[in-house]
């Protein structure tokens, strides 16, 4: 559905996208995961034809953007990171206007607009002015405006930034539903939980490059020799003593909760318990964690996703 | 069809802010009333004379019939009474005056010879006597073509040189119309900035609808909205303030080039300044300067040489002068020439703005928008 080959984009001397290649198959949800400034938005802007690339090739549904940009745009739906809707119009007027830009007219336009509003849970508010909406409702309308023309490839650029958990869940459910109906989705986010929950394959981006890509298991396998111990204690944990335990790479401290990054099959668990016992520290909770995408990202780039 | 949807959307934006539309309409109407009233003392204006009723005593001869019959233009209604009734009326005070016409004399019997009605009768009588003498002379000379009595309207607005001039209301009915059209550049600027502020420009650019068409449709929408405003203002001025435009339809057509000009100015300012605030400051200053140079704020005579010189520097002045010449002198050449110049300038500005837009299409700045 979408193929990006050796994409390069510079802003002056800064290399924003460096030799990025990936392929999104029809019917999958493909995630671009990376912190702010990783090059996700630049990549999206090139795919949607907003900015010109310096080199590389992008094809959508077999159409080369260099030669058939307008045709390719009909296959695309875009949900920008920032709200891109008219506050002084109603929800229905917004959705109908953006549907009309893709050639929908008359009864088809009206029908699809109402169906789309129903899909995002705003049918009851169809004739209300957008300025009366909550932030979450605006986010859902933002998605509806990109969906109304039934695109083959939907590009969602961080669609859940700054919204309440209820609206976030609604959006996540809607995305999964669209995918079940056969829509291909390119999803950018810096929330690893979202990428884990939604995406069949993920590309991890940092500093304009894709540092790893694959499904969740493949990505986890990149750091398979790492494992994690989470401990919650009563009182102040003896961090200095714990950091001396052999095989512990790193300790994350959050209040009285500790997360140990361990490498190799050593006796770290026994040693940690011994230190806590010696220091008379009471253990409230203990678990062994699997690596998550945050761990993968941290291991591969040395940075946190939300740094 | 997509362009129609776009036009509809622009219309919906305007209707979504009715207070702005109302202000755009009320402002020129109010200013026209305030300035029209304030300057009415120094401008030629129609004075509505009261209808005068005058008792009339006559022998019913030819002269009396002509005198009474031609009085329609004078604003005087002669009411036949008998001599006895007239004399007794004067005696008991129920009548202040009456006119008597015999074969030999035309006499005004009056207790108030300097009053308005007496003055009107004297003015009409003088005209009647001169017309009668002229008719007699024409008959004597055998010039039957000049013998027929000719009575015209007695009052009309004239300058010192005898040429027609606008009243204060007529003056501001034109200059406030062109002034409010000039503010259309800010309306256009707002239309373009709105897409940037709402971030919808990204959706527009990512859609298959060409951005060149977005420019064009927004320009058309702005012109259309301006012309609707102009039509409402002109109709209100005509029917409420009684301002004459000679031909309202033609006058509206004559200001279309100004609407095109100001819209193009708004587009170019947006492309050059990039931020709404900077462009807005520039357009506000420019508008005030052009309206001032165009004689929009202070009443000046159509034949004033200083005014004529100043208007050369202001497109608003070209239109004001052209409209005054058309409305009060019947000459349409100046406004047609002004229209041609405005359309030419508008086209150049529009093409320049479009060129600037195409130049940066797909550039890094677009994504920043």
XYZ file of C-alpha atoms in Angstrom:
676
model
C 0.000 0.000 0.000
C 2.818 2.397 0.915
C 6.462 2.051 0.088
C 9.128 4.508 1.175
C 12.608 4.032 -0.247
C 15.791 5.772 0.875
C 13.992 8.978 1.837
C 16.179 11.979 2.632
C 15.119 15.425 3.787
C 17.302 18.285 4.976
C 16.309 21.600 6.569
C 19.338 23.681 5.803
C 22.269 21.836 7.326
C 20.061 19.707 9.586
C 19.339 16.208 8.362
C 15.697 15.598 9.366
C 15.126 12.315 7.512
C 18.083 10.139 6.708
C 17.824 7.211 4.331
C 14.464 6.062 5.677
C 12.896 2.999 4.059
C 9.841 1.019 5.090
C 6.883 -0.720 3.540
C 3.294 -0.780 4.795
C 1.284 -3.763 3.586
C -2.389 -3.487 2.730
C -4.597 -3.986 5.790
C -1.975 -3.510 8.493
C -1.417 -0.868 11.157
C 2.142 0.287 10.876
C 3.587 2.401 13.654
C 6.255 5.062 13.491
C 7.522 5.361 17.055
C 9.963 7.970 18.169
C 10.449 11.022 20.375
C 9.683 14.573 19.259
C 12.131 15.609 16.559
C 12.831 12.035 15.459
C 11.693 12.803 11.888
C 8.232 11.242 12.030
C 6.319 14.374 11.038
C 8.772 15.215 8.254
C 8.333 11.702 6.876
C 4.534 12.076 7.073
C 4.644 15.516 5.437
C 6.581 14.092 2.504
C 4.180 11.159 2.132
C 1.188 13.518 2.110
C 2.837 15.811 -0.437
C 3.108 18.804 1.889
C 6.851 19.158 1.546
C 9.319 18.033 -1.086
C 11.904 15.392 -0.367
C 15.544 15.842 -1.264
C 15.858 12.296 -2.550
C 14.232 8.875 -2.356
C 10.964 7.505 -3.604
C 7.444 7.236 -2.205
C 4.681 5.144 -3.795
C 1.095 4.912 -2.542
C -1.069 2.150 -3.991
C 1.530 1.753 -6.700
C 1.395 5.465 -7.629
C 4.714 7.291 -7.591
C 4.266 10.637 -5.800
C 6.735 12.322 -8.121
C 4.548 11.607 -11.112
C 1.015 11.064 -9.821
C 0.704 13.088 -6.651
C -2.889 14.236 -7.208
C -4.133 10.714 -7.965
C -2.307 9.382 -4.927
C -3.894 12.036 -2.708
C -7.331 10.510 -3.393
C -6.130 7.300 -1.701
C -4.934 9.150 1.387
C -6.694 10.342 4.493
C -4.797 12.493 6.930
C -5.354 13.250 10.588
C -2.847 15.955 11.481
C -1.174 16.170 14.864
C -2.804 19.542 15.573
C -6.550 19.995 15.330
C -7.372 21.050 11.783
C -11.067 21.904 11.912
C -13.234 25.032 11.687
C -14.503 26.054 15.120
C -17.173 28.384 13.764
C -18.844 25.671 11.669
C -20.854 22.674 12.830
C -19.401 19.159 12.968
C -21.444 18.152 9.919
C -20.395 21.217 7.923
C -16.756 20.437 8.701
C -16.961 16.803 7.651
C -18.977 17.601 4.516
C -16.544 20.289 3.436
C -13.506 18.021 3.714
C -15.426 15.200 2.025
C -16.280 17.520 -0.860
C -12.586 18.274 -1.380
C -12.179 14.607 -2.334
C -14.986 14.795 -4.876
C -17.936 13.557 -2.808
C -21.216 15.240 -3.692
C -24.939 15.292 -2.958
C -26.535 12.350 -1.174
C -23.301 10.359 -1.028
C -21.553 13.197 0.746
C -24.392 13.645 3.246
C -24.648 9.895 3.911
C -20.921 9.331 4.370
C -20.588 12.442 6.521
C -23.296 11.261 8.912
C -21.932 7.702 8.959
C -18.471 9.000 9.776
C -19.792 11.184 12.584
C -21.653 8.178 13.950
C -18.471 6.138 13.737
C -16.578 8.610 15.927
C -19.543 9.008 18.281
C -20.530 12.520 17.275
C -23.743 11.941 15.334
C -25.813 13.539 18.109
C -23.614 16.612 17.909
C -23.626 16.831 14.111
C -25.365 20.191 14.028
C -23.566 21.732 16.993
C -20.865 24.328 16.488
C -17.390 22.876 17.047
C -16.486 25.712 19.406
C -18.873 24.163 21.941
C -17.011 20.805 21.853
C -14.622 19.426 24.470
C -11.013 18.699 23.533
C -11.732 14.989 23.115
C -14.721 15.626 20.868
C -12.621 17.909 18.700
C -9.987 15.181 18.405
C -12.659 12.729 17.248
C -13.965 15.244 14.721
C -10.389 15.767 13.543
C -10.279 12.057 12.770
C -13.717 12.087 11.099
C -12.578 14.811 8.687
C -9.761 12.545 7.501
C -12.030 9.514 7.176
C -15.134 10.809 5.437
C -13.952 9.981 1.902
C -13.081 6.379 2.906
C -9.343 6.526 2.162
C -7.378 3.375 1.471
C -4.482 4.592 3.594
C -5.147 6.614 6.737
C -2.261 8.541 8.231
C -2.686 9.422 11.885
C -0.060 11.774 13.248
C -0.133 11.552 17.049
C -3.930 11.685 17.230
C -4.198 11.229 20.998
C -1.937 14.012 22.207
C -3.421 15.897 25.127
C -6.795 14.198 25.488
C -8.665 12.527 28.321
C -8.441 8.728 28.791
C -12.065 8.186 27.721
C -11.612 9.921 24.363
C -8.266 8.195 23.948
C -9.876 4.793 24.402
C -12.619 5.768 21.962
C -10.036 6.739 19.372
C -8.016 3.556 19.883
C -11.151 1.448 19.493
C -12.115 3.374 16.358
C -8.694 2.775 14.808
C -8.871 -0.963 15.492
C -12.395 -1.046 14.033
C -11.232 0.729 10.859
C -8.412 -1.741 10.521
C -10.812 -4.690 10.961
C -12.801 -3.191 8.073
C -9.705 -3.390 5.910
C -8.225 0.098 6.142
C -4.432 0.406 6.084
C -3.142 2.728 8.778
C 0.138 4.518 9.305
C 0.265 5.617 12.921
C 2.866 7.887 14.444
C 3.179 8.237 18.182
C 5.614 8.694 20.986
C 3.411 6.676 23.336
C 4.862 3.149 23.381
C 1.678 1.744 24.949
C -0.330 2.856 21.920
C 2.157 1.394 19.490
C 2.176 -1.899 21.404
C -1.609 -2.022 21.555
C -2.363 -1.040 17.948
C 0.444 -1.786 15.563
C 1.180 -5.031 13.795
C 4.610 -3.699 12.866
C 6.591 -0.800 14.226
C 9.507 1.276 13.024
C 11.515 2.969 15.758
C 12.841 6.336 14.616
C 15.504 8.474 16.168
C 17.458 11.433 14.804
C 15.893 11.042 11.369
C 16.710 7.363 11.039
C 14.886 4.092 11.485
C 16.933 2.294 14.134
C 14.802 -0.867 14.134
C 11.597 -2.206 12.652
C 9.485 -5.332 12.932
C 6.643 -6.699 15.010
C 6.653 -6.406 18.790
C 8.299 -9.795 19.345
C 11.005 -9.058 16.796
C 11.755 -5.752 18.452
C 11.835 -7.293 21.917
C 14.181 -9.979 20.675
C 16.698 -7.261 19.858
C 17.265 -6.870 23.583
C 16.467 -10.423 24.668
C 19.426 -10.629 27.018
C 17.885 -7.823 29.055
C 15.338 -8.530 31.753
C 13.668 -6.400 34.375
C 12.832 -6.650 38.056
C 10.247 -4.309 39.554
C 10.250 -3.886 43.330
C 8.155 -1.696 45.602
C 9.479 -1.180 49.130
C 8.406 0.474 52.358
C 10.440 3.553 53.173
C 13.544 4.785 51.376
C 15.216 2.130 49.214
C 18.980 1.609 49.663
C 19.849 2.598 46.101
C 23.607 2.913 46.657
C 23.869 -0.634 47.936
C 21.560 -2.004 45.252
C 23.552 -0.395 42.458
C 26.561 -2.509 43.461
C 24.746 -5.758 42.596
C 26.542 -7.536 39.749
C 24.602 -7.720 36.444
C 22.332 -4.740 37.223
C 22.778 -2.302 34.355
C 20.478 0.432 35.572
C 18.031 1.309 38.335
C 15.015 3.548 37.706
C 13.660 5.047 40.909
C 10.166 6.420 41.147
C 9.303 7.222 44.776
C 9.536 3.912 46.599
C 9.309 1.884 43.355
C 12.466 0.526 41.723
C 12.942 -0.997 38.287
C 16.177 -2.902 37.690
C 17.495 -3.413 34.179
C 19.474 -6.638 34.303
C 21.712 -8.165 31.695
C 22.611 -11.800 31.341
C 21.458 -14.819 33.340
C 23.048 -14.040 36.651
C 21.829 -14.152 40.222
C 20.643 -10.569 40.353
C 17.241 -11.392 41.913
C 18.801 -13.296 44.816
C 21.425 -10.583 45.334
C 18.842 -7.780 45.299
C 16.708 -9.603 47.879
C 19.787 -10.129 50.031
C 20.636 -6.400 49.976
C 17.075 -5.437 50.882
C 17.064 -7.975 53.746
C 20.416 -6.810 55.041
C 19.238 -3.211 54.999
C 15.986 -4.213 56.773
C 13.862 -2.887 53.910
C 10.346 -4.290 53.743
C 9.220 -5.462 50.260
C 5.665 -4.530 49.341
C 5.610 -5.892 45.779
C 7.918 -7.708 43.395
C 7.610 -8.781 39.742
C 9.719 -9.850 36.765
C 8.937 -7.720 33.672
C 9.281 -8.406 29.957
C 11.027 -5.694 27.983
C 8.673 -3.114 26.488
C 9.179 -0.723 23.581
C 10.503 1.915 25.936
C 13.221 -0.559 26.948
C 13.931 -1.368 23.324
C 14.162 2.313 22.451
C 16.333 3.084 25.450
C 18.678 0.218 24.684
C 18.988 1.073 21.001
C 19.315 4.848 21.274
C 20.436 5.502 24.829
C 17.491 7.930 25.172
C 14.001 7.781 26.542
C 11.005 8.168 24.220
C 9.689 11.137 26.160
C 13.021 12.910 26.726
C -18.786 21.369 -7.524
C -15.870 21.443 -5.096
C -15.448 25.145 -5.764
C -19.125 25.683 -4.968
C -18.683 23.827 -1.683
C -15.738 26.085 -0.976
C -17.780 29.202 -1.727
C -20.518 27.867 0.525
C -18.028 27.305 3.328
C -16.722 30.868 3.051
C -20.295 32.126 3.197
C -20.930 30.023 6.288
C -17.883 31.550 7.965
C -19.294 35.016 7.310
C -22.710 34.077 8.635
C -21.110 32.438 11.653
C -19.936 35.881 12.735
C -23.029 38.053 12.118
C -21.750 40.754 14.458
C -18.807 41.366 12.122
C -21.086 41.572 9.091
C -23.417 43.905 10.951
C -20.534 46.168 11.927
C -19.286 46.260 8.343
C -22.746 47.450 7.310
C -23.604 49.724 10.221
C -20.272 51.522 10.212
C -20.570 53.196 6.791
C -24.288 53.853 7.250
C -23.721 55.525 10.587
C -20.744 57.545 9.365
C -22.716 58.656 6.308
C -25.506 59.883 8.577
C -23.154 61.605 11.044
C -20.981 63.320 8.429
C -23.909 63.954 6.091
C -25.738 65.754 8.870
C -22.649 67.557 10.156
C -21.693 68.954 6.764
C -25.202 69.584 5.474
C -24.834 73.321 6.227
C -21.908 73.782 3.858
C -23.249 71.714 1.005
C -26.036 72.178 -1.480
C -29.093 70.292 -0.330
C -32.661 70.020 -1.431
C -34.982 72.127 0.718
C -38.496 70.785 0.983
C -40.823 73.758 0.639
C -44.150 73.545 2.431
C -47.187 73.257 0.202
C -48.806 76.701 0.082
C -52.580 77.207 -0.179
C -53.621 80.591 -1.470
C -57.167 82.007 -1.848
C -57.632 83.225 -5.424
C -60.075 85.807 -6.719
C -60.485 86.073 -10.485
C -62.908 86.839 -13.252
C -62.368 83.371 -14.729
C -60.814 84.726 -17.914
C -58.016 83.174 -20.036
C -55.203 84.760 -17.994
C -56.684 83.505 -14.734
C -57.037 80.011 -16.116
C -53.408 79.991 -17.299
C -52.188 81.434 -14.006
C -54.045 78.848 -12.000
C -53.378 75.971 -14.382
C -49.595 76.380 -14.532
C -49.150 76.711 -10.804
C -48.542 72.962 -10.384
C -44.735 73.416 -10.566
C -44.694 76.202 -8.016
C -45.932 74.207 -5.051
C -48.893 76.586 -4.624
C -52.511 75.495 -4.682
C -54.834 78.346 -5.653
C -58.266 77.984 -4.136
C -61.003 80.073 -5.840
C -62.982 82.322 -3.498
C -65.338 85.235 -4.122
C -64.156 88.788 -3.576
C -66.646 89.191 -0.721
C -65.379 86.092 1.071
C -61.776 87.229 0.605
C -62.395 90.764 1.875
C -64.427 89.646 4.870
C -61.752 87.020 5.636
C -59.065 89.710 5.686
C -61.278 91.894 7.838
C -62.063 89.273 10.463
C -58.525 87.799 10.400
C -59.463 84.331 9.118
C -57.372 85.042 5.982
C -53.887 86.542 5.938
C -53.724 87.091 2.195
C -55.237 86.386 -1.187
C -54.345 86.865 -4.843
C -56.544 88.800 -7.230
C -56.187 88.546 -10.998
C -58.062 90.817 -13.338
C -57.508 91.661 -17.004
C -55.425 94.617 -15.929
C -53.518 93.549 -12.830
C -52.184 90.750 -10.642
C -52.531 91.855 -7.019
C -51.378 90.222 -3.805
C -53.434 91.422 -0.826
C -51.438 90.412 2.233
C -51.012 91.106 5.957
C -47.679 89.213 5.809
C -45.892 90.245 2.574
C -42.490 88.833 3.751
C -43.948 85.445 4.758
C -43.064 82.190 2.986
C -46.391 81.852 1.162
C -46.361 85.480 -0.006
C -42.778 85.073 -1.229
C -43.661 81.933 -3.148
C -46.619 83.676 -4.787
C -44.416 86.607 -5.774
C -41.770 84.310 -7.228
C -44.333 82.336 -9.207
C -46.149 85.500 -10.307
C -42.907 87.060 -11.594
C -42.168 83.935 -13.586
C -45.742 83.895 -14.892
C -45.614 87.538 -15.951
C -42.254 87.064 -17.704
C -43.568 83.966 -19.439
C -46.734 85.882 -20.470
C -44.639 88.771 -21.812
C -42.381 86.334 -23.676
C -45.409 84.593 -25.163
C -46.871 87.935 -26.255
C -43.537 88.919 -27.838
C -43.196 85.544 -29.581
C -46.706 85.843 -31.029
C -45.963 89.357 -32.185
C -42.788 88.140 -33.952
C -44.594 85.142 -35.410
C -42.429 82.644 -33.441
C -45.132 80.163 -32.516
C -42.454 77.633 -31.444
C -41.530 79.917 -28.540
C -45.067 80.926 -27.678
C -46.025 77.845 -25.657
C -45.604 78.490 -21.914
C -42.642 76.585 -20.412
C -42.441 76.049 -16.677
C -39.631 74.009 -15.193
C -38.683 72.809 -11.723
C -37.794 75.937 -9.824
C -35.071 74.432 -7.596
C -32.200 72.111 -8.231
C -28.752 71.621 -6.680
C -26.100 73.626 -8.461
C -22.575 74.784 -7.764
C -21.495 78.386 -8.187
C -20.673 77.673 -11.801
C -24.077 76.172 -12.358
C -22.877 72.557 -12.430
C -24.432 69.788 -10.335
C -22.784 68.989 -6.991
C -23.491 66.221 -4.453
C -25.163 67.057 -1.181
C -23.284 66.082 1.985
C -25.316 62.876 2.136
C -24.694 62.249 -1.563
C -20.978 62.829 -1.026
C -20.600 60.468 1.902
C -22.975 57.994 0.309
C -20.196 57.462 -2.246
C -17.034 57.890 -0.181
C -18.172 55.711 2.708
C -19.155 53.019 0.216
C -15.683 53.004 -1.328
C -14.070 53.219 2.101
C -15.827 50.116 3.376
C -14.949 48.291 0.163
C -11.326 49.219 0.797
C -11.516 47.353 4.109
C -12.269 44.270 2.019
C -8.502 43.734 1.832
C -8.568 42.950 5.559
C -11.500 40.605 5.026
C -9.491 38.716 2.400
C -6.487 38.618 4.693
C -8.655 37.169 7.434
C -10.014 34.507 5.061
C -6.505 33.317 4.246
C -5.135 33.613 7.771
C -8.078 31.672 9.112
C -6.869 28.512 7.341
C -3.444 28.937 8.861
C -4.804 29.655 12.344
C -7.162 26.674 12.238
C -4.360 24.518 10.792
C -6.812 23.517 8.084
C -4.315 24.725 5.484
C -2.529 21.398 6.036
C -5.674 19.463 5.147
C -6.246 21.665 2.112
C -2.690 21.159 0.913
C -2.893 17.404 1.461
C -6.179 17.146 -0.458
C -6.393 16.652 -4.230
C -8.055 20.079 -4.564
C -5.429 22.358 -6.115
C -4.238 25.208 -3.909
C -4.385 27.509 -6.913
C -8.130 26.971 -6.900
C -8.259 27.662 -3.171
C -6.730 31.058 -3.883
C -9.123 31.736 -6.725
C -12.245 30.619 -4.889
C -11.382 32.618 -1.807
C -10.869 35.674 -3.994
C -14.241 35.157 -5.651
C -15.927 34.601 -2.295
C -14.395 37.771 -0.894
C -15.498 39.803 -3.943
C -19.008 38.364 -3.736
C -19.364 39.132 -0.017
C -18.070 42.662 -0.612
C -20.563 43.237 -3.403
C -23.446 42.022 -1.237
C -22.351 44.500 1.429
C -22.069 47.246 -1.185
C -25.558 46.499 -2.505
C -27.093 46.650 0.972
C -25.334 49.950 1.720
C -26.368 51.542 -1.586
C -29.987 50.418 -1.276
C -30.180 51.627 2.331
C -28.621 54.968 1.382
C -31.055 55.388 -1.476
C -34.272 54.388 0.227
C -33.592 55.672 3.746
C -31.313 58.685 3.237
C -32.750 59.532 -0.191
C -29.297 59.548 -1.821
C -29.422 59.510 -5.620
C -27.057 57.172 -7.507
C -28.459 57.840 -11.000
C -28.534 54.063 -11.709
C -27.980 51.762 -8.722
C -27.266 48.666 -10.828
C -24.635 50.454 -12.887
C -23.033 52.041 -9.836
C -22.698 48.604 -8.239
C -21.128 47.242 -11.409
C -18.775 50.193 -11.425
C -17.374 49.301 -7.982
C -16.707 45.642 -8.873
C -13.143 46.496 -10.037
C -12.512 48.106 -6.646
C -13.648 44.877 -4.935
C -11.241 42.911 -7.160
C -8.442 45.365 -6.434
C -8.796 45.273 -2.637
C -9.132 41.487 -2.594
C -5.929 41.093 -4.588
C -4.256 43.560 -2.254
C -5.266 41.354 0.686
C -3.877 38.225 -1.006
C -0.580 39.898 -1.864
C -0.182 41.348 1.624
C -0.716 37.883 3.090
C 1.926 36.380 0.818
C 4.446 39.140 1.421
C 4.066 39.661 5.180
C 3.195 36.045 6.078
C 1.742 37.015 9.463
C -1.768 38.368 9.842
C -0.736 41.019 12.346
C 1.960 42.578 10.170
C -0.229 42.507 7.062
C -3.155 43.892 9.028
C -1.156 46.879 10.306
C 0.071 47.593 6.771
C -3.419 47.380 5.261
C -4.986 49.547 7.959
C -2.432 52.309 7.412
C -2.716 52.022 3.641
C -6.511 52.136 3.779
C -6.583 55.287 5.893
C -4.031 56.977 3.609
C -5.815 56.042 0.392
C -9.243 57.028 1.729
C -7.851 60.362 2.912
C -6.131 61.070 -0.404
C -9.277 60.006 -2.180
C -11.316 62.681 -0.394
C -13.151 60.153 1.722
C -13.161 62.029 5.011
C -13.556 65.725 4.150
C -15.994 67.069 1.602
C -14.329 68.680 -1.390
C -15.831 70.096 -4.552
C -15.734 67.998 -7.687
C -14.040 70.880 -9.447
C -11.459 71.501 -6.752
C -8.038 71.312 -8.399
C -6.307 70.196 -5.181
C -8.779 67.356 -4.819
C -8.245 66.360 -8.420
C -4.485 66.322 -7.882
C -4.680 64.293 -4.677
C -6.995 61.698 -6.138
C -4.364 60.854 -8.738
C -2.420 59.141 -5.952
C -5.299 57.104 -4.609
C -7.222 54.306 -6.302
C -10.058 55.209 -3.934
C -9.889 58.722 -5.312
C -10.154 57.445 -8.878
C -13.344 55.627 -7.983
C -14.800 58.481 -5.920
C -14.144 60.995 -8.693
C -15.441 58.593 -11.307
C -18.645 57.908 -9.396
C -19.274 61.603 -8.708
C -18.727 62.417 -12.372
C -21.141 59.665 -13.368
C -23.831 60.398 -10.774
C -23.811 64.212 -10.925
C -22.506 64.976 -14.398
C -23.645 61.891 -16.289
C -20.120 61.200 -17.531
C -19.140 57.532 -17.325
C -15.664 57.800 -18.905
C -13.769 58.562 -15.630
C -15.231 55.601 -13.751
C -14.630 53.248 -16.680
C -11.001 54.383 -16.846
C -10.675 53.981 -13.072
C -12.191 50.489 -13.357
C -9.718 49.502 -16.060
C -6.780 50.715 -13.966
C -8.037 48.917 -10.853
C -8.609 45.648 -12.716
C -5.127 45.881 -14.214
C -3.495 46.567 -10.854
C -5.612 43.875 -9.193
C -4.551 41.327 -11.780
C -0.874 42.194 -11.397
C -1.073 41.911 -7.602
C -2.973 38.640 -7.826
C -0.477 37.100 -10.241
C 2.403 38.261 -8.077
C 0.792 36.701 -4.982
C 0.144 33.492 -6.894
C 3.721 33.395 -8.116
C 4.971 33.803 -4.537
C 2.652 31.020 -3.445
C 3.760 28.628 -6.206
C 7.375 29.433 -5.460
C 7.059 28.140 -1.920
C 4.615 25.322 -2.585
C 6.172 22.154 -1.204
C 8.895 24.128 0.514
C 9.807 23.708 4.151
C 7.846 26.827 5.105
C 4.617 25.192 3.938
C 4.905 22.475 6.533
C 5.583 25.102 9.163
C 2.234 26.663 8.264
